[in-house]
């Protein structure tokens, strides 16, 4: 009788709305017994096993050893979607009660605890979380460096929602998860939109597949940038994204397609429909050295169709054609000691370039080298020092609009992506965490552009940018930030072409809420 009572307690965790049960597996459990359905269902699930003679012997006391086996099997097979809060709490109590027996059996109790945590986290199926950023901005110039653009002038004062994101996910089963994000991503967005929606499917051989509209960020995974300063990745595409985990790294492939008139983040060029393919091999040789090789390829469905630059482009309204092209890079990381890393990347592009544009290099390159030191090592501050260089014509259709801008200053490297400059960058960022409440940071960037006598232009075009900021975490989910940003343009020859690039400064007060 004691064994049957214990059995029914566990049965409450695993027998949810079962339409039918297997035939009676034990000769000594009659069909009219009150526990018949429970015994049959648990036996069919493999949670309980009888004796070699075909009996269950339910009238014998259950040992703690037998009960611990029952708990482990119940935990492994409990239905995450149908378990109630009370069921999960009961399971937790059973795990605590039989911890010693499970340890003696060689069952990892921490793994069981993780399983219970998964059950609790996915209770009810859906999970929601998000963030809200609201900015108040005061600039010195109404049409200077901090203006939003040619078509959305904001003036010197702006109170606006910077970002709203609502994430949602549902663990469909142990192999499939659905994730989506709805939001408004900047002050120019007038309404909410579905920014991501994809399913993650666990596949054999320790691999997974994302299907739908997803975001990927290989540069972020490699630690090649801070803030929002990615060059190529940290972008969203629609298609298929597959990753195979290795013992010391991973292999990733993706295929995407867009029918949008403009590529993501680009408002100057009509790119038309195109496929985007990506591949990456990342390998950790040991805990000191990592290396990866990546490639992106754009395949345009209408190669050679004439398009034109926007009239505000420095080049003017020149017609051109855009052909298939690829961007390839190798990146690495060397850890000298915990908290001290040297890393970098070398990029090469291969494209024919637009016709009608003179002085075009069809194989431009760029590179960056970074020293990254944590505050744990230096005690008083973290330190990020970076040197980067772009060839002219680099990043013709996928550009670092936000690179080095700290989400404050636009277009610090824009001349490089307008295809006429060689650009050198010296960039530094420091952060001091004084407590769980207070953080300060500083950023400095020097951006030197050389037109290389393009179209008869001579001289340099330089930008200096620096930032001071302080953050106060009012609660673990509410942060207030006050930042001062300044940009100085040494326009040189560009004064007569584009007068909107004025020296300017900005004060920004941000409220950032996580929920």
XYZ file of C-alpha atoms in Angstrom:
515
model
C 0.000 0.000 0.000
C 2.835 2.439 0.786
C 4.294 1.808 -2.625
C 0.993 2.557 -4.344
C 0.549 5.804 -2.369
C 4.022 6.974 -3.370
C 3.312 5.930 -6.925
C 0.155 8.018 -7.127
C 1.996 11.072 -5.763
C 4.443 10.879 -8.647
C 1.681 9.988 -11.069
C 0.192 13.442 -10.479
C 3.316 14.908 -12.096
C 3.331 12.903 -15.300
C -0.162 11.593 -16.137
C -1.822 14.668 -17.630
C -4.915 14.172 -19.756
C -3.761 10.854 -21.215
C -6.546 9.539 -23.466
C -5.703 5.867 -23.053
C -3.203 3.637 -21.327
C -1.286 0.548 -22.202
C -2.527 -2.900 -21.319
C -1.961 -4.110 -17.766
C 1.787 -4.843 -17.480
C 1.622 -6.503 -14.034
C -0.281 -9.661 -13.211
C -0.842 -8.672 -9.572
C -2.545 -5.318 -10.296
C -6.212 -6.083 -11.074
C -8.026 -3.912 -13.614
C -10.579 -2.782 -11.008
C -7.882 -1.549 -8.613
C -8.082 2.207 -7.879
C -4.421 2.650 -8.950
C -4.659 0.582 -12.128
C -4.568 3.530 -14.574
C -1.667 5.169 -12.733
C 0.417 1.989 -12.704
C -0.295 1.238 -16.374
C 0.522 4.761 -17.537
C 3.783 4.999 -15.598
C 4.838 1.578 -16.808
C 4.118 2.588 -20.422
C 6.272 5.698 -19.891
C 9.127 3.569 -18.567
C 9.023 5.333 -15.213
C 8.297 2.173 -13.212
C 9.472 -1.357 -13.844
C 8.210 -4.566 -12.258
C 9.958 -7.691 -11.148
C 11.181 -10.444 -13.488
C 8.187 -12.631 -12.629
C 5.785 -10.038 -14.056
C 4.541 -8.742 -10.709
C 4.485 -5.235 -9.268
C 4.248 -6.266 -5.581
C 2.424 -3.124 -4.620
C 1.737 -4.389 -1.110
C 5.434 -4.232 -0.214
C 6.994 -1.077 1.299
C 8.981 1.009 -1.208
C 12.619 1.617 -0.355
C 14.092 5.105 -0.552
C 16.335 3.756 -3.302
C 13.295 2.735 -5.374
C 11.566 6.036 -4.706
C 14.612 8.048 -5.816
C 14.650 6.137 -9.110
C 10.979 6.981 -9.539
C 11.644 10.692 -8.895
C 14.488 10.816 -11.427
C 12.369 9.134 -14.108
C 9.399 11.377 -13.367
C 11.581 14.461 -13.701
C 12.947 13.262 -17.022
C 9.502 12.702 -18.535
C 7.244 15.334 -16.958
C 5.295 17.341 -19.549
C 6.452 20.972 -19.367
C 3.349 22.299 -21.063
C 0.801 20.555 -18.846
C 2.492 20.608 -15.446
C 0.854 22.934 -12.952
C 2.648 25.095 -10.404
C 1.623 22.682 -7.663
C 3.072 19.752 -9.619
C 6.417 21.506 -10.009
C 6.511 22.392 -6.306
C 5.831 18.752 -5.404
C 8.622 17.637 -7.694
C 11.046 20.087 -6.071
C 10.215 18.720 -2.629
C 10.798 15.152 -3.806
C 14.200 16.102 -5.268
C 15.224 17.718 -1.974
C 13.959 14.766 0.064
C 15.856 12.138 -1.942
C 18.985 14.175 -2.682
C 21.339 11.764 -0.858
C 19.932 8.687 -2.576
C 20.164 10.370 -5.972
C 23.778 11.304 -5.256
C 24.522 7.694 -4.267
C 23.023 6.501 -7.547
C 25.347 8.817 -9.454
C 22.455 10.990 -10.598
C 23.601 14.628 -10.928
C 21.357 16.521 -8.588
C 22.443 19.835 -10.062
C 21.211 18.614 -13.433
C 17.885 17.765 -11.799
C 17.761 21.218 -10.280
C 18.371 22.697 -13.726
C 15.522 20.601 -15.081
C 13.180 21.889 -12.381
C 14.299 25.443 -13.164
C 13.389 24.893 -16.823
C 9.979 23.618 -15.791
C 9.378 26.681 -13.655
C 10.637 29.131 -16.277
C 8.441 27.721 -19.017
C 5.391 27.154 -16.832
C 2.347 28.027 -18.902
C 4.274 27.924 -22.158
C 4.783 31.661 -22.826
C 7.442 34.013 -21.504
C 7.490 37.814 -21.988
C 10.208 40.409 -21.385
C 11.292 43.712 -22.851
C 12.859 47.146 -22.525
C 11.955 50.812 -22.880
C 14.354 53.721 -23.583
C 13.174 57.304 -23.490
C 15.561 60.149 -24.366
C 15.558 63.856 -23.748
C 18.170 65.507 -26.005
C 19.418 69.088 -26.172
C 21.836 70.014 -28.995
C 23.555 73.346 -29.603
C 22.668 73.399 -33.314
C 19.257 72.705 -34.781
C 20.709 71.401 -38.051
C 24.120 70.198 -36.933
C 25.741 66.871 -36.240
C 22.880 65.558 -34.097
C 20.143 66.257 -36.590
C 18.393 63.012 -37.521
C 18.820 63.395 -41.261
C 17.784 65.123 -44.434
C 14.117 64.213 -44.180
C 13.446 64.060 -40.423
C 14.864 67.239 -38.924
C 14.518 67.230 -35.156
C 15.934 70.600 -34.175
C 18.059 71.220 -31.135
C 15.573 69.799 -28.595
C 14.014 66.350 -28.739
C 11.923 64.339 -26.271
C 11.193 61.013 -27.852
C 10.953 57.283 -27.413
C 14.322 55.896 -28.429
C 13.445 52.230 -28.192
C 10.588 49.968 -27.205
C 10.962 46.207 -27.455
C 8.645 43.448 -26.314
C 10.035 39.930 -26.582
C 7.962 36.789 -26.341
C 8.840 33.121 -26.519
C 7.125 29.776 -26.200
C 8.840 26.458 -25.518
C 6.750 24.327 -27.861
C 8.440 21.065 -26.884
C 11.886 19.901 -25.799
C 13.233 20.480 -29.322
C 11.363 23.530 -30.597
C 11.098 27.103 -29.326
C 9.351 30.106 -30.872
C 10.686 33.656 -30.312
C 9.385 37.020 -31.529
C 10.006 40.713 -30.942
C 7.681 43.603 -31.583
C 8.971 47.123 -31.145
C 9.895 50.595 -32.224
C 13.623 50.990 -32.704
C 14.252 54.749 -33.057
C 12.656 58.159 -33.109
C 11.947 57.923 -36.841
C 9.695 54.873 -36.483
C 6.068 55.955 -36.371
C 4.608 52.680 -35.202
C 5.309 49.238 -33.836
C 6.443 46.479 -36.143
C 7.401 42.828 -35.948
C 11.185 43.020 -35.843
C 11.834 39.311 -35.319
C 9.875 36.085 -35.486
C 11.593 32.731 -35.723
C 11.584 29.152 -34.508
C 14.675 27.507 -33.033
C 14.760 23.770 -33.710
C 17.237 21.498 -31.936
C 18.686 19.030 -34.438
C 20.862 15.907 -34.121
C 24.636 16.113 -33.728
C 24.450 19.037 -31.295
C 23.181 21.529 -33.874
C 20.211 23.858 -34.206
C 18.293 25.682 -36.946
C 16.597 29.091 -36.796
C 13.803 29.593 -39.332
C 12.051 32.929 -39.896
C 13.227 36.492 -39.294
C 16.232 36.354 -36.961
C 19.190 38.431 -35.837
C 22.797 37.290 -35.842
C 25.956 38.966 -34.535
C 29.239 37.190 -35.257
C 31.279 40.296 -34.432
C 29.561 40.582 -31.061
C 30.224 36.913 -30.278
C 33.907 37.517 -31.042
C 34.006 40.660 -28.852
C 35.047 42.876 -31.780
C 33.047 45.933 -30.738
C 31.359 47.607 -27.793
C 28.056 49.441 -27.455
C 26.265 49.306 -30.829
C 29.332 49.612 -33.024
C 29.163 46.509 -35.243
C 30.462 46.891 -38.787
C 28.587 44.135 -40.610
C 26.721 41.770 -38.343
C 24.166 42.483 -35.622
C 21.671 42.542 -38.485
C 18.308 40.891 -39.091
C 17.446 38.723 -42.079
C 14.687 36.376 -43.179
C 15.738 32.846 -43.977
C 17.541 29.861 -42.458
C 20.358 29.987 -39.887
C 22.138 26.739 -38.888
C 24.862 26.193 -36.295
C 26.787 23.038 -35.376
C 28.565 23.128 -32.023
C 31.995 21.541 -31.878
C 34.119 20.481 -28.933
C 36.245 23.616 -29.400
C 34.159 25.918 -31.540
C 31.296 25.970 -33.995
C 30.341 26.051 -37.670
C 27.560 28.372 -38.859
C 25.783 28.690 -42.209
C 22.839 30.839 -43.284
C 20.825 31.714 -46.361
C 18.510 34.736 -46.468
C 16.484 36.668 -49.015
C 15.018 40.150 -49.004
C 12.398 41.726 -51.209
C 12.708 45.131 -49.562
C 13.387 48.098 -51.796
C 16.222 49.203 -49.529
C 18.724 47.094 -47.695
C 18.595 47.172 -43.901
C 19.896 50.497 -42.632
C 20.415 51.973 -46.116
C 18.322 54.871 -47.440
C 20.402 55.996 -50.416
C 20.432 53.086 -52.832
C 17.712 50.918 -54.354
C 19.264 47.467 -54.050
C 16.322 45.420 -55.288
C 15.776 41.765 -54.383
C 18.848 39.823 -53.362
C 20.034 36.689 -51.600
C 22.482 36.895 -48.735
C 24.634 33.898 -47.789
C 26.921 33.588 -44.796
C 29.399 31.069 -43.403
C 31.608 31.105 -40.315
C 34.061 28.685 -38.742
C 35.069 29.552 -35.195
C 37.783 27.560 -33.425
C 39.153 27.845 -29.888
C 42.596 26.296 -29.974
C 42.836 26.601 -26.174
C 41.781 29.013 -23.431
C 44.372 31.529 -24.719
C 43.786 31.690 -28.479
C 40.717 31.815 -30.713
C 40.469 32.298 -34.478
C 37.552 32.465 -36.900
C 36.994 32.817 -40.646
C 33.754 34.358 -41.936
C 32.209 35.286 -45.256
C 29.107 37.106 -46.520
C 27.995 37.010 -50.143
C 25.269 39.130 -51.805
C 23.622 37.719 -54.915
C 21.422 40.291 -56.671
C 18.562 38.972 -58.756
C 18.818 41.892 -61.212
C 22.540 42.283 -61.735
C 23.533 45.343 -63.709
C 20.226 47.205 -63.404
C 20.927 50.950 -63.258
C 20.297 52.683 -59.947
C 21.261 56.127 -58.648
C 22.589 57.692 -55.486
C 20.423 60.042 -53.473
C 20.849 63.689 -54.459
C 22.438 64.496 -51.082
C 25.290 62.082 -51.647
C 28.674 63.778 -51.882
C 29.191 62.152 -55.273
C 25.959 63.535 -56.682
C 23.207 61.765 -58.590
C 25.468 59.419 -60.557
C 23.884 56.370 -62.191
C 25.562 53.081 -61.436
C 25.059 49.344 -61.483
C 25.540 47.055 -58.512
C 26.907 43.574 -59.056
C 27.199 40.535 -56.795
C 29.901 40.933 -54.196
C 31.400 39.300 -51.130
C 32.906 40.402 -47.834
C 35.306 38.042 -46.070
C 37.234 38.376 -42.840
C 39.362 36.594 -40.305
C 39.229 37.558 -36.642
C 41.202 36.379 -33.635
C 41.551 36.792 -29.895
C 44.612 36.266 -27.681
C 44.075 36.199 -23.908
C 47.319 37.021 -22.118
C 45.732 36.782 -18.682
C 42.189 36.850 -17.314
C 40.795 40.261 -18.216
C 43.555 41.186 -20.716
C 42.905 40.372 -24.387
C 44.353 41.431 -27.719
C 42.021 40.887 -30.658
C 41.405 42.070 -34.172
C 40.031 41.391 -37.626
C 41.054 41.797 -41.271
C 38.321 42.337 -43.906
C 38.479 41.994 -47.689
C 35.760 42.754 -50.227
C 35.444 41.432 -53.756
C 33.139 43.291 -56.152
C 33.090 44.936 -59.557
C 31.675 48.172 -58.172
C 29.257 50.626 -59.761
C 29.835 51.634 -63.330
C 30.227 55.352 -63.923
C 32.143 55.898 -60.678
C 35.848 56.569 -61.371
C 38.785 55.636 -59.160
C 36.989 52.539 -57.903
C 38.959 49.814 -56.116
C 37.239 46.461 -56.670
C 39.027 44.729 -53.772
C 39.148 47.175 -50.845
C 40.099 46.022 -47.380
C 39.861 47.179 -43.771
C 41.208 46.034 -40.448
C 41.038 46.713 -36.740
C 43.273 45.920 -33.760
C 41.991 46.086 -30.182
C 43.404 45.992 -26.667
C 40.681 45.107 -24.172
C 41.432 45.258 -20.428
C 38.785 44.689 -17.745
C 38.292 46.750 -14.607
C 38.981 43.639 -12.523
C 42.562 43.764 -13.774
C 43.143 47.528 -13.620
C 40.990 48.000 -10.489
C 39.885 51.580 -11.234
C 38.657 51.371 -14.868
C 38.203 49.169 -17.888
C 40.103 50.098 -21.060
C 39.336 49.604 -24.748
C 41.829 50.960 -27.296
C 41.205 50.386 -31.003
C 42.903 51.300 -34.263
C 41.065 50.784 -37.558
C 41.622 51.631 -41.197
C 39.269 51.556 -44.220
C 40.289 51.578 -47.875
C 38.350 53.833 -50.240
C 35.213 52.127 -51.616
C 35.015 49.777 -48.641
C 31.514 48.701 -47.527
C 29.574 49.900 -50.488
C 26.241 48.351 -49.510
C 26.648 47.243 -45.922
C 27.997 50.069 -43.868
C 28.974 50.953 -40.285
C 26.513 53.800 -39.836
C 26.606 53.473 -36.077
C 30.242 52.422 -35.800
C 32.006 54.440 -33.106
C 28.975 56.662 -32.690
C 28.056 55.384 -29.231
C 24.448 55.719 -30.439
C 24.932 59.431 -29.920
C 26.800 60.910 -32.887
C 25.827 59.890 -36.442
C 28.035 59.303 -39.448
C 31.489 59.524 -37.901
C 32.773 57.133 -40.552
C 30.195 58.039 -43.206
C 32.717 59.459 -45.676
C 34.327 56.036 -45.896
C 31.097 54.428 -46.987
C 30.458 57.113 -49.582
C 33.266 55.415 -51.471
C 35.797 58.202 -51.849
C 37.948 58.169 -48.720
C 40.699 56.310 -47.007
C 39.800 56.509 -43.308
C 41.890 55.979 -40.185
C 40.302 55.605 -36.757
C 41.760 55.892 -33.272
C 39.142 55.040 -30.695
C 39.228 54.640 -26.900
C 36.547 53.788 -24.366
C 36.806 53.625 -20.553
C 34.254 52.588 -17.961
C 34.341 52.744 -14.165
C 31.894 50.729 -12.093
C 31.930 52.338 -8.666
C 29.141 50.231 -7.149
C 26.020 48.363 -8.112
C 24.375 51.784 -8.446
C 26.928 54.068 -10.137
C 28.853 53.754 -13.417
C 30.815 56.406 -15.325
C 32.271 56.184 -18.812
C 34.305 58.175 -21.344
C 34.810 57.742 -25.095
C 37.178 59.409 -27.563
C 37.454 59.042 -31.316
C 39.658 60.594 -33.989
C 38.513 59.943 -37.585
C 40.832 61.113 -40.369
C 39.593 60.929 -43.975
C 41.771 61.325 -47.047
C 39.970 61.695 -50.424
C 43.091 60.502 -52.269
C 42.560 63.145 -54.982
C 39.165 61.715 -55.869
C 37.531 63.829 -58.604
C 40.248 66.426 -58.131
C 39.646 66.826 -54.386
C 42.625 67.371 -52.119
C 43.171 67.816 -48.407
C 41.829 65.876 -45.447
C 38.516 65.639 -43.722
C 38.811 65.002 -39.982
C 36.346 64.443 -37.148
C 37.004 64.491 -33.411
C 34.407 63.106 -31.033
C 34.384 62.652 -27.265
C 31.790 61.656 -24.681
C 31.358 61.734 -20.895
C 28.528 59.869 -19.196
C 27.227 58.721 -15.830
C 24.684 55.985 -15.124
C 22.635 55.488 -11.975
C 20.804 52.202 -11.416
C 17.809 53.219 -9.319
C 16.706 49.578 -9.188
C 18.098 46.496 -10.954
C 15.609 47.206 -13.750
C 15.602 51.029 -13.963
C 18.637 53.015 -15.080
C 19.052 56.785 -15.538
C 21.898 58.085 -17.716
C 23.246 61.592 -18.277
C 25.708 62.002 -21.158
C 27.558 64.884 -22.813
C 28.783 64.386 -26.375
C 30.827 66.735 -28.572
C 31.802 66.500 -32.241
C 34.220 68.776 -34.141
C 34.436 68.753 -37.939
C 37.515 69.902 -39.806
C 35.535 70.113 -43.018
C 38.198 71.433 -45.355
C 37.000 71.141 -48.948
C 33.631 69.704 -47.921
C 32.389 73.092 -46.612
C 31.312 74.042 -50.117
C 29.463 70.760 -50.682
C 27.660 69.962 -47.464
C 27.217 72.706 -44.870
C 25.118 70.534 -42.527
C 28.189 69.093 -40.809
C 28.626 71.716 -38.107
C 30.556 71.486 -34.879
C 28.006 70.587 -32.270
C 27.486 69.291 -28.743
C 24.679 67.369 -27.116
C 23.313 66.659 -23.651
C 21.200 63.534 -23.375
C 19.174 62.299 -20.407
C 18.030 58.712 -20.836
C 15.610 56.566 -18.870
C 16.158 52.866 -19.539
C 13.718 50.319 -18.120
C 13.995 46.529 -18.348
C 10.995 44.318 -17.648
